[in-house]
C-alpha cells in the first residue's frame, strides 16, 4: 500500500487556504462524516501532495461551470467532443458526420436526410467520418465563438457547425480530393476555411494507374468561402489550387504581418508510389527517403483575386487555379522543411512559423520577415520538378532547437513560450521563442499526438491550461479489453514547471486536434427562439404546427400528420394508415422551457428524433410493414414520460 505522510501540513494549509479563498467552510470535523478530514482521506487513498493540489485545481462543485470549453475531434467516430476545462467533464458529443440517435441525427428526419444526401460521395451514403482538426471561427485572429468547422479525412468533406445550437448545418464534399488532412483551418476573419488534400489522386482525368503518378496525380488545397451572415460556406465563391502530387499534411493561416498567406506542410516529395509487391520500396520508406520536404507558402489573397477574375479551370464542377498559373502569378512558393513534418504553427504575433519534422529532433523556426524578403527579392535556390520556386532554407531560418525525439505539433501561451508534443519520447517540451531554449519537459502517457492550449493557436493565447492528446493509454485506466481509450491529460502551464492535473479517458474514436475557447465567448440558445423553429434553416419552419392545429390529412395514399409534443403527450395519439401509405409527420415541440426535450421514436421503423424546445422537424416514411407500432418519447422528460406515447396503426392491405 502506498502512503505519503510527508508534507501534510503544507498540503492541508494549501487546501484550506484555497477553500478559504473560495469562501467555503472547511475544517476537520465540521459537519462530521468521513468527508471532513482531508488529511485522513488523502492518506487512506494514498494521495500525494501533488495529487491533492491537482484535485483542488480541477474539481468543480455541482453547478459551477468550467472556465474553458474544448472542442476535440472524435477521429473515426466522425463526431466532435465538447469538454469542460479544467474539470475535463464531457459535455456533449456533436454529431458531425455519423448518425447519432440521441440527437436524432440521421435517424429519420427529412432535414437530416437531405443533409446526408448532400454529403454523399461516389454515390454512397456515408455513415462515418474521420474527424481530425476542428477550427473555431475567428474575428481578427481570435476565436469569436460563433461557428465550428471540422474535416472528414476519410471522405474529403468539411462540416459546418453552428454554435448557437451545436448542430451540423452543412457538409461540403470535395470531388477533387482522395482524402483530406490540411483542414480545417480558418483565415483570421474566417474569410475562408482551408482544406488541404492528403494522398494525391488524378485531378484532370477520372482514372490513371499509379504508373502515371507524376503526370496525372495532383495535390490540392481548397479555400471554402464562408458567408458568416448565412452561416454557410458559399460553394460558388470557393476555389482550389492545383499542387504537385506530393502528399500534404497540416496547414495554418498567417496572421498579423503574415496575414493573407497559408502555410501547408508536405511529405512524399519523393513521389514514391509504394508497391512492395512489385519489388518497389514500401510506402513508409519510399516516402521518407529525402532529408527535406517542402513547406508550401501560398498567397490566398492573390489566389482569391485570380479566382474572381476567372483564371481557373473547372474540375468536376469546382474552380481550380492551375499549378502553372499559381507559379506565374506568385501564388505558390516552397521552402525546404525537415522531412515528414506534422504541424506548421504560426506564432501568436504572426512573425514566425514553427515546423516539426517527426523524424528530426528539432523544431525549426522560420522568419516570416525573411521569407517575405526572399520572395520580394526573387531570391530562390532553384525550383522543383514542376517549376515551383524554392526559397533557400538557411536564408529564412530563425533557428532550430532540439526539443526531443518525434516532435509533432506546437501551441503557445501568453508569455512568449511554445509547447511541442514529442511523440517518440512521449513528452511535452516547453521552450521559449526568444531566446530559443528549452525550459521544461513533462512525461505524458503515452505517445502524444496534438496539443491544445487555452486559445493556444490564436493571436492572444491565455496560457493556464494545456491538454496532451495521447494516442495510447496502456496502464492508465481500468482494462476494458484489447481496444483501449485514448488519454487526454490536462496540464497546468501557469507556472515555470508544468504540472499534470488530470487524465480523461476518451472511449469514443481517436481525437486528433482540439481547440480550447474561453467559455464566455459561447452564446448558445437555451431553447429555440420561437415555437416551430427549424434548426436546418435556423428560422421559423413552414411545417410548424401550433397548439390546437394538430390534424391528419389524407390525399390518396399520402398521409400528412401535423403533430405537437409537450409534457406529457403527443397530439394526435393515433396515426391510422394503410400498408403502403407514404406517411409524413410534421412535428413541433410546443415547449419553451430550458432543457425540456422530447424524443420521438417509432418501434421497428428505425426512426428517432430529438425535439428540443421549440423545434420543428419532419419525418417521412413508407408504412411498408403492417402491424401495430407504438411510438414514444425517448427522453425522460417528466413524471408521466412513460405515458407520452401513441400508436402507429398500419392496416394490412386487402
Ligand atoms: S493528425 S495526431 Cu490529423 Cu495531427 Cu492525427
Ligand atoms: Cu417527452 Cu419523455
XYZ file of C-alpha atoms and ligand atoms in Angstrom:
661
model
C 0.000 0.000 0.000
C 1.320 3.407 -0.993
C 1.482 6.081 1.584
C 2.828 9.559 1.682
C 2.977 11.104 5.066
C 5.383 13.836 4.077
C 4.277 17.396 3.845
C 0.748 17.068 5.146
C 0.982 20.337 6.972
C 1.764 22.109 3.725
C -0.999 20.335 1.838
C -3.638 20.998 4.403
C -2.634 24.599 4.680
C -2.821 24.896 0.898
C -6.177 23.144 0.680
C -7.668 25.190 3.481
C -6.273 28.410 2.072
C -7.880 27.591 -1.272
C -11.147 26.705 0.386
C -10.988 29.941 2.334
C -10.314 31.927 -0.817
C -13.396 30.366 -2.381
C -15.447 31.493 0.606
C -16.129 27.973 1.770
C -16.093 26.473 5.210
C -13.729 23.612 5.523
C -12.344 22.236 8.681
C -11.738 18.875 10.145
C -14.797 17.627 11.890
C -17.215 20.220 10.529
C -20.433 18.505 9.621
C -18.964 15.211 10.783
C -18.868 12.249 8.432
C -15.913 10.737 6.649
C -15.603 13.657 4.221
C -14.407 16.128 6.765
C -10.782 15.244 7.384
C -8.773 15.935 4.252
C -5.537 14.502 5.523
C -7.177 11.274 6.656
C -8.865 10.754 3.293
C -5.708 11.565 1.367
C -3.679 9.258 3.489
C -6.188 6.440 3.180
C -6.355 6.828 -0.601
C -2.585 7.098 -0.895
C -2.671 10.552 -2.445
C 0.441 12.656 -2.622
C 0.698 16.360 -2.066
C 0.767 16.953 -5.824
C -2.368 14.791 -6.200
C -4.285 16.945 -3.761
C -3.213 20.150 -5.439
C -4.263 18.646 -8.801
C -7.639 17.658 -7.371
C -8.221 21.113 -5.946
C -7.293 22.686 -9.291
C -9.726 20.600 -11.323
C -12.684 19.804 -9.084
C -15.879 21.686 -9.924
C -18.604 21.688 -7.289
C -22.059 20.992 -8.645
C -23.488 23.909 -10.543
C -20.152 25.579 -11.241
C -19.241 25.998 -14.904
C -15.863 25.440 -16.439
C -13.796 28.429 -17.457
C -12.976 26.920 -20.851
C -14.638 24.647 -23.360
C -12.592 22.311 -25.529
C -13.783 21.161 -28.941
C -11.951 17.954 -29.823
C -12.219 15.923 -32.972
C -13.583 12.423 -32.482
C -11.370 10.649 -35.013
C -13.100 7.861 -36.872
C -16.196 8.157 -34.736
C -16.829 11.065 -37.118
C -18.009 13.351 -34.326
C -16.838 16.300 -32.220
C -16.374 16.118 -28.447
C -17.190 19.070 -26.212
C -15.302 19.001 -22.917
C -15.182 21.399 -19.981
C -11.740 22.557 -18.854
C -10.331 22.229 -16.217
C -12.854 19.652 -14.946
C -12.487 17.520 -18.122
C -16.163 16.667 -17.995
C -17.634 15.518 -21.299
C -20.451 17.941 -22.064
C -21.589 16.757 -25.453
C -20.744 14.681 -28.490
C -21.774 16.712 -31.530
C -22.982 14.572 -34.407
C -20.909 15.831 -37.328
C -20.727 13.062 -39.945
C -22.016 9.918 -38.232
C -25.629 9.113 -37.425
C -26.266 9.650 -33.709
C -29.540 8.517 -32.188
C -29.656 10.634 -29.032
C -29.561 13.814 -31.093
C -31.844 12.147 -33.617
C -29.119 12.871 -36.179
C -29.866 10.973 -39.375
C -32.499 8.712 -37.788
C -35.394 9.610 -39.967
C -35.856 13.355 -40.154
C -36.182 14.800 -43.623
C -33.839 17.643 -42.734
C -31.066 15.221 -41.803
C -31.832 13.008 -44.756
C -31.245 15.986 -47.047
C -28.007 16.755 -45.232
C -26.815 13.142 -45.544
C -27.718 13.138 -49.232
C -25.757 16.328 -49.803
C -22.841 14.595 -48.066
C -22.843 11.509 -50.301
C -19.617 10.662 -52.093
C -19.044 8.369 -55.074
C -22.732 7.520 -54.994
C -22.586 6.248 -51.415
C -24.426 7.470 -48.389
C -21.563 7.557 -45.938
C -22.230 6.650 -42.328
C -18.909 7.643 -40.792
C -16.193 10.234 -40.983
C -12.640 10.575 -39.686
C -12.582 13.946 -37.980
C -9.149 15.437 -37.327
C -8.922 19.184 -36.986
C -11.671 21.383 -35.572
C -11.442 25.112 -36.285
C -13.442 27.709 -34.396
C -14.483 30.751 -36.396
C -12.251 33.752 -35.827
C -12.511 37.520 -35.882
C -9.217 39.374 -36.066
C -7.311 36.186 -35.307
C -9.254 35.365 -32.141
C -12.000 32.814 -31.589
C -15.398 34.507 -31.735
C -17.457 31.529 -30.523
C -19.918 31.522 -33.430
C -19.097 28.542 -35.659
C -17.008 25.416 -35.733
C -15.636 23.625 -38.787
C -14.223 20.119 -38.947
C -12.763 17.923 -41.656
C -13.543 14.338 -42.531
C -10.209 12.973 -43.628
C -11.562 9.680 -44.937
C -14.141 11.053 -47.339
C -12.833 14.512 -48.144
C -15.560 16.608 -46.555
C -15.997 19.609 -44.273
C -18.793 20.081 -41.746
C -20.091 23.478 -40.639
C -21.445 23.526 -37.072
C -23.449 26.456 -35.691
C -22.572 27.101 -32.047
C -25.983 28.585 -31.299
C -27.337 25.045 -31.111
C -24.177 22.919 -31.544
C -25.610 21.235 -34.637
C -24.169 20.441 -38.039
C -25.723 22.656 -40.695
C -23.782 21.888 -43.838
C -21.478 19.200 -45.157
C -19.273 20.057 -48.143
C -17.889 17.327 -50.349
C -14.659 17.773 -52.268
C -14.808 15.815 -55.534
C -11.197 16.596 -56.430
C -9.512 15.051 -53.408
C -8.884 11.431 -52.465
C -8.714 12.279 -48.763
C -8.004 15.500 -46.897
C -5.840 16.391 -43.923
C -4.779 20.041 -44.126
C -8.088 21.130 -42.691
C -9.853 22.639 -41.172
C -8.024 25.873 -40.519
C -9.530 29.317 -40.927
C -8.096 32.620 -42.088
C -8.102 35.310 -39.358
C -11.603 36.629 -40.073
C -12.974 33.314 -41.269
C -12.883 34.653 -44.814
C -12.020 31.110 -45.886
C -11.988 27.624 -44.430
C -8.869 25.805 -45.603
C -8.927 22.183 -46.723
C -5.703 20.587 -47.951
C -5.692 17.138 -49.532
C -3.571 14.328 -48.179
C -2.925 11.465 -50.626
C -2.779 12.700 -54.213
C -5.159 11.303 -56.811
C -5.729 12.057 -60.515
C -7.112 15.587 -60.942
C -7.841 16.239 -64.597
C -8.664 12.651 -65.550
C -11.008 10.354 -63.695
C -8.666 7.401 -63.763
C -4.936 6.886 -64.096
C -2.835 3.975 -62.887
C -0.044 4.743 -60.406
C 2.488 4.377 -63.240
C 1.113 7.744 -64.423
C 1.607 9.218 -60.965
C 3.861 12.168 -61.815
C 1.860 13.103 -64.913
C -1.714 12.740 -63.733
C -1.863 12.719 -59.933
C -2.055 16.048 -58.141
C -2.229 17.592 -54.696
C -4.834 20.228 -53.970
C -5.788 22.877 -51.472
C -9.347 24.220 -51.392
C -10.414 27.549 -49.937
C -14.061 27.435 -48.953
C -15.592 30.915 -48.811
C -17.530 31.363 -45.590
C -20.647 33.520 -45.567
C -20.993 34.414 -41.914
C -24.391 36.081 -42.279
C -25.847 32.882 -43.716
C -23.748 30.626 -41.533
C -22.859 28.606 -44.605
C -19.994 28.122 -46.998
C -20.709 29.657 -50.406
C -19.564 26.995 -52.847
C -19.822 29.358 -55.801
C -17.156 31.630 -54.365
C -14.888 28.804 -53.274
C -11.898 27.639 -55.277
C -8.919 25.289 -55.220
C -5.257 25.488 -56.156
C -3.566 22.639 -58.008
C -0.373 21.410 -56.326
C 2.322 18.904 -57.316
C 1.497 15.305 -56.422
C 3.170 15.409 -53.046
C 1.194 14.384 -50.018
C 0.045 17.235 -47.853
C -0.228 17.458 -44.116
C -1.236 20.216 -41.734
C -1.708 23.867 -42.586
C -2.058 27.158 -40.747
C -3.126 30.624 -41.772
C -0.825 33.604 -41.344
C -1.944 36.494 -39.136
C -0.689 39.973 -38.330
C 2.273 40.556 -40.664
C 1.722 37.169 -42.353
C -1.999 37.806 -42.946
C -3.048 36.765 -46.433
C -0.854 33.662 -46.568
C -1.401 29.992 -45.892
C 1.357 27.584 -44.906
C 0.919 23.927 -45.784
C 3.274 21.063 -44.999
C 4.028 18.226 -47.366
C 5.664 14.830 -47.354
C 6.388 12.279 -50.038
C 8.048 14.905 -52.186
C 9.855 11.758 -53.434
C 6.577 10.931 -55.201
C 7.033 7.312 -54.121
C 4.191 5.106 -55.223
C 4.735 2.078 -52.997
C 4.088 -1.345 -54.445
C 6.398 -3.555 -52.416
C 4.622 -6.491 -54.054
C 6.103 -5.286 -57.368
C 9.598 -5.022 -55.898
C 9.404 -1.291 -55.096
C 10.302 0.291 -51.766
C 7.382 0.078 -49.349
C 5.439 3.291 -48.882
C 6.839 4.072 -45.457
C 10.455 4.007 -46.647
C 9.845 5.387 -50.136
C 8.053 8.475 -48.881
C 10.756 9.382 -46.358
C 13.925 8.849 -48.407
C 14.819 12.532 -48.758
C 16.016 14.666 -45.854
C 13.731 17.537 -46.715
C 10.162 18.044 -47.869
C 8.584 21.355 -48.889
C 6.557 23.780 -46.868
C 4.064 25.354 -49.270
C 3.760 29.128 -48.911
C 0.514 30.234 -50.540
C -0.767 33.751 -51.137
C -4.504 33.220 -50.650
C -5.446 36.838 -51.254
C -3.750 36.762 -54.659
C -5.350 33.405 -55.363
C -8.798 34.805 -54.481
C -8.256 37.636 -56.979
C -7.312 35.137 -59.683
C -10.364 33.022 -58.935
C -12.623 36.088 -59.002
C -11.110 37.048 -62.359
C -11.946 33.629 -63.739
C -8.317 32.491 -64.035
C -9.411 28.948 -63.222
C -10.149 25.671 -64.921
C -13.120 23.544 -63.973
C -12.587 20.119 -62.465
C -15.687 18.139 -61.504
C -17.682 21.321 -61.097
C -15.112 23.149 -58.938
C -12.909 26.069 -59.967
C -9.211 25.216 -59.811
C -6.272 27.575 -60.255
C -3.838 25.564 -62.322
C -0.352 24.953 -60.977
C 1.286 26.929 -63.788
C -0.999 29.911 -63.113
C -0.151 29.735 -59.404
C 3.574 29.737 -60.247
C 3.327 32.541 -62.840
C 1.252 34.767 -60.568
C 3.365 34.367 -57.435
C 0.747 32.410 -55.513
C 2.914 29.403 -54.606
C 6.448 29.068 -53.200
C 8.297 26.244 -51.478
C 10.703 26.229 -48.567
C 12.527 23.042 -47.587
C 11.474 21.620 -44.223
C 12.783 18.673 -42.211
C 11.209 15.533 -43.615
C 7.816 14.128 -42.729
C 6.601 17.210 -40.886
C 3.353 17.301 -38.954
C 2.431 20.713 -37.572
C 3.211 24.118 -39.022
C 2.157 26.575 -36.353
C 2.198 30.345 -36.779
C 3.255 32.237 -33.631
C 0.620 34.487 -31.995
C 2.265 37.625 -33.390
C 2.330 36.122 -36.885
C 6.093 36.690 -37.235
C 7.352 33.120 -37.101
C 6.309 29.651 -38.239
C 7.257 26.606 -36.233
C 7.573 23.309 -38.082
C 8.094 19.906 -36.501
C 9.591 17.201 -38.676
C 8.596 13.959 -36.992
C 11.902 12.310 -37.947
C 14.067 15.199 -36.741
C 14.583 16.085 -33.052
C 14.419 19.813 -33.778
C 11.691 22.315 -34.168
C 12.522 24.673 -36.998
C 11.550 28.320 -36.617
C 11.080 30.236 -39.868
C 11.072 34.024 -40.004
C 8.176 35.495 -41.960
C 10.150 38.703 -42.488
C 12.961 36.755 -44.152
C 10.525 34.701 -46.240
C 8.803 37.854 -47.433
C 12.146 39.418 -48.274
C 13.269 36.360 -50.261
C 10.010 36.447 -52.248
C 10.265 40.196 -52.846
C 13.909 39.851 -53.971
C 13.160 36.831 -56.141
C 15.932 35.034 -54.234
C 15.368 31.369 -54.997
C 17.746 28.466 -54.736
C 16.043 26.516 -57.507
C 12.725 25.026 -58.441
C 11.044 21.675 -58.048
C 10.233 19.275 -60.897
C 7.043 21.247 -61.630
C 8.715 24.660 -61.701
C 7.675 25.909 -58.261
C 10.328 28.336 -56.942
C 12.191 27.107 -53.854
C 13.291 29.587 -51.220
C 16.709 28.838 -49.691
C 16.245 27.089 -46.341
C 19.196 28.632 -44.494
C 18.321 32.175 -45.511
C 14.869 32.199 -43.900
C 15.517 30.229 -40.722
C 15.409 31.996 -37.415
C 16.785 28.962 -35.644
C 16.387 25.333 -34.698
C 16.015 23.845 -31.257
C 16.391 20.265 -30.115
C 13.159 19.503 -28.253
C 13.226 15.689 -28.236
C 12.532 12.717 -30.493
C 9.476 12.889 -32.688
C 8.216 16.468 -32.340
C 4.730 16.842 -33.787
C 2.798 19.943 -33.006
C 3.224 23.285 -31.219
C 0.944 25.562 -29.204
C 1.625 28.877 -27.484
C 0.993 30.613 -24.155
C 0.668 34.243 -23.113
C 4.309 34.609 -22.043
C 6.131 34.024 -25.315
C 6.580 30.301 -24.758
C 5.832 27.382 -27.019
C 4.843 23.820 -26.174
C 5.667 20.971 -28.530
C 4.338 17.433 -28.338
C 7.082 14.824 -28.568
C 5.662 11.556 -29.857
C 8.610 9.156 -29.566
C 9.902 10.439 -26.226
C 6.261 10.693 -25.093
C 6.757 14.120 -23.519
C 5.746 17.728 -23.846
C 8.595 20.216 -24.175
C 8.144 23.825 -23.094
C 10.528 26.242 -24.784
C 10.925 29.954 -25.271
C 10.926 31.620 -28.674
C 13.326 34.347 -27.640
C 15.937 33.251 -26.760
C 15.458 29.811 -28.302
C 15.857 27.490 -25.351
C 14.206 24.535 -23.666
C 12.612 25.491 -20.339
C 10.886 22.360 -19.090
C 9.715 18.882 -20.028
C 6.958 16.653 -18.698
C 6.171 12.981 -19.316
C 2.796 12.157 -20.814
C 1.057 8.778 -21.085
C 1.556 7.794 -23.837
C 2.574 8.779 -27.365
C 1.167 12.234 -27.585
C -0.244 13.493 -30.880
C -1.522 17.048 -30.829
C -1.561 19.564 -28.008
C -4.270 22.100 -27.310
C -3.578 25.103 -25.082
C -6.195 27.605 -23.938
C -6.721 29.801 -27.015
C -3.242 28.485 -27.871
C -3.352 28.988 -31.641
C -4.900 32.467 -31.614
C -3.396 35.943 -31.643
C -3.827 36.133 -27.848
C -3.227 32.782 -26.114
C -4.325 32.514 -22.486
C -1.715 30.134 -21.054
C -3.122 28.390 -17.944
C -4.042 25.003 -19.418
C -2.656 22.577 -21.944
C -4.166 19.261 -22.959
C -1.905 16.499 -24.277
C -3.921 14.275 -26.588
C -2.300 10.892 -26.110
C -2.796 8.011 -28.520
C -2.093 5.158 -26.135
C -3.295 4.800 -22.547
C -1.975 1.277 -21.747
C -1.944 1.185 -17.935
C -3.714 4.434 -17.039
C -7.276 3.135 -16.654
C -9.210 0.015 -15.734
C -8.727 -2.551 -18.506
C -11.632 -2.753 -20.945
C -10.486 -5.389 -23.418
C -7.900 -5.065 -26.154
C -9.254 -1.766 -27.511
C -8.370 0.956 -25.041
C -9.467 4.564 -24.719
C -7.182 7.421 -25.695
C -5.943 9.591 -22.864
C -6.362 13.363 -22.628
C -4.011 14.721 -19.984
C -4.672 18.147 -18.564
C -1.504 20.067 -17.693
C -1.239 23.263 -15.681
C 1.089 25.627 -17.572
C 0.587 28.694 -15.383
C 3.896 28.300 -13.538
C 7.508 27.739 -14.551
C 7.107 23.978 -14.223
C 4.346 22.102 -15.953
C 2.124 20.082 -13.627
C -0.006 17.118 -14.663
C -3.539 17.576 -13.278
C -5.939 15.050 -14.727
C -6.350 12.034 -17.017
C -9.518 11.814 -19.090
C -10.214 8.592 -20.991
C -11.751 9.066 -24.420
C -13.807 5.990 -25.180
C -15.199 7.140 -28.499
C -12.912 7.294 -31.516
C -9.429 8.736 -31.601
C -9.246 12.512 -31.309
C -6.516 14.339 -33.179
C -6.619 18.084 -32.711
C -8.717 20.254 -30.372
C -9.211 23.931 -29.651
C -9.941 25.409 -26.222
C -12.070 28.554 -26.111
C -12.925 30.837 -23.195
C -16.389 29.645 -22.213
C -17.920 33.120 -22.042
C -17.382 33.551 -25.792
C -20.053 30.943 -26.456
C -23.641 32.194 -26.524
C -25.758 29.113 -27.238
C -29.552 29.126 -27.301
C -31.317 27.934 -24.162
C -34.217 26.904 -26.395
C -35.172 27.658 -29.976
C -36.326 31.269 -30.105
C -39.842 30.561 -31.320
C -42.208 27.619 -31.442
C -41.847 25.858 -34.764
C -38.185 26.679 -35.407
C -36.183 24.655 -37.886
C -32.524 24.041 -36.961
C -31.887 23.173 -40.607
C -32.591 26.752 -41.695
C -32.285 28.496 -38.324
C -35.618 30.193 -38.954
C -39.312 29.532 -38.491
C -40.341 26.355 -40.275
C -43.048 26.367 -42.931
C -44.017 23.000 -41.440
C -44.518 24.330 -37.914
C -47.629 23.133 -36.092
C -49.142 25.359 -33.411
C -51.130 24.022 -30.459
C -54.740 23.365 -31.490
C -53.821 22.886 -35.162
C -52.958 19.214 -34.875
C -54.622 17.109 -37.572
C -54.229 14.243 -40.018
C -54.755 14.890 -43.734
C -55.018 12.231 -46.381
C -54.582 12.726 -50.136
C -54.703 9.395 -51.939
C -52.022 7.302 -50.276
C -50.209 10.346 -48.850
C -50.901 10.881 -45.183
C -49.733 14.101 -43.522
C -49.758 14.148 -39.735
C -49.470 17.559 -38.055
C -48.315 16.697 -34.561
C -47.201 18.539 -31.447
C -45.309 17.399 -28.382
C -45.478 18.919 -24.941
C -45.186 17.413 -21.476
C -46.581 14.780 -21.431
C -48.303 13.919 -24.665
C -48.155 13.761 -28.396
C -51.166 15.023 -30.283
C -52.530 13.006 -32.026
C -52.140 9.758 -30.107
C -53.156 7.547 -33.014
C -51.815 7.520 -36.539
C -54.035 5.243 -38.601
C -52.705 4.421 -42.063
C -52.850 1.634 -44.614
C -49.969 -0.570 -45.653
C -48.022 1.167 -48.431
C -49.065 4.704 -47.499
C -46.464 7.458 -47.545
C -46.618 8.909 -44.046
C -45.195 12.362 -43.325
C -45.191 13.543 -39.733
C -44.650 17.277 -39.197
C -43.881 17.536 -35.538
C -43.341 20.629 -33.413
C -42.334 20.885 -29.787
C -44.523 23.435 -28.017
C -42.036 23.701 -25.165
C -40.258 26.956 -24.335
C -38.501 25.785 -21.190
C -34.754 25.299 -20.789
C -33.837 21.602 -21.193
C -37.394 20.398 -21.960
C -36.511 17.963 -24.750
C -38.709 15.219 -26.138
C -37.657 12.294 -28.268
C -39.875 10.681 -30.863
C -39.102 7.042 -31.605
C -41.233 4.671 -33.641
C -40.740 0.977 -32.896
C -39.194 -1.133 -35.674
C -39.142 1.695 -38.233
C -35.604 2.928 -37.396
C -36.917 6.376 -36.588
C -35.859 8.538 -33.661
C -35.972 12.304 -33.474
C -34.823 14.683 -30.776
C -37.155 17.631 -30.405
C -35.539 20.382 -28.444
C -37.771 23.072 -27.001
C -39.451 24.924 -29.870
C -38.006 22.690 -32.577
C -39.902 21.574 -35.652
C -38.907 18.526 -37.703
C -40.424 16.363 -40.375
C -40.148 12.624 -40.776
C -41.396 10.827 -43.852
C -41.535 7.097 -44.484
C -43.481 4.426 -46.311
C -45.589 2.333 -43.956
C -44.353 -0.819 -45.665
C -44.846 -3.151 -42.715
C -48.380 -3.735 -41.477
C -48.984 -4.049 -37.758
C -49.160 -2.027 -34.596
C -46.158 0.110 -33.692
C -46.007 2.134 -30.511
C -44.268 5.496 -30.687
C -42.997 7.122 -27.566
C -40.878 9.906 -26.179
C -37.293 8.680 -25.768
C -36.259 11.437 -23.313
C -37.183 11.121 -19.642
C -38.966 14.454 -19.794
C -41.451 14.290 -16.931
C -43.041 12.075 -14.318
C -45.552 10.930 -16.932
C -42.860 10.317 -19.519
C -43.748 6.639 -19.971
C -47.268 7.787 -20.734
C -46.016 10.079 -23.526
C -46.840 7.634 -26.267
C -49.158 6.716 -29.114
C -49.845 4.048 -31.733
C -48.948 3.895 -35.377
C -51.594 1.509 -36.738
C -50.726 0.169 -40.173
C -53.697 -1.741 -41.518
C -52.787 -4.640 -43.817
C -53.662 -4.168 -47.461
C -56.571 -6.176 -48.872
S -3.485 14.468 -37.140
S -2.243 13.473 -34.429
Cu -4.806 14.659 -38.404
Cu -2.313 15.663 -36.424
Cu -3.681 12.914 -36.002
Cu -41.390 13.668 -23.512
Cu -40.469 11.803 -22.369
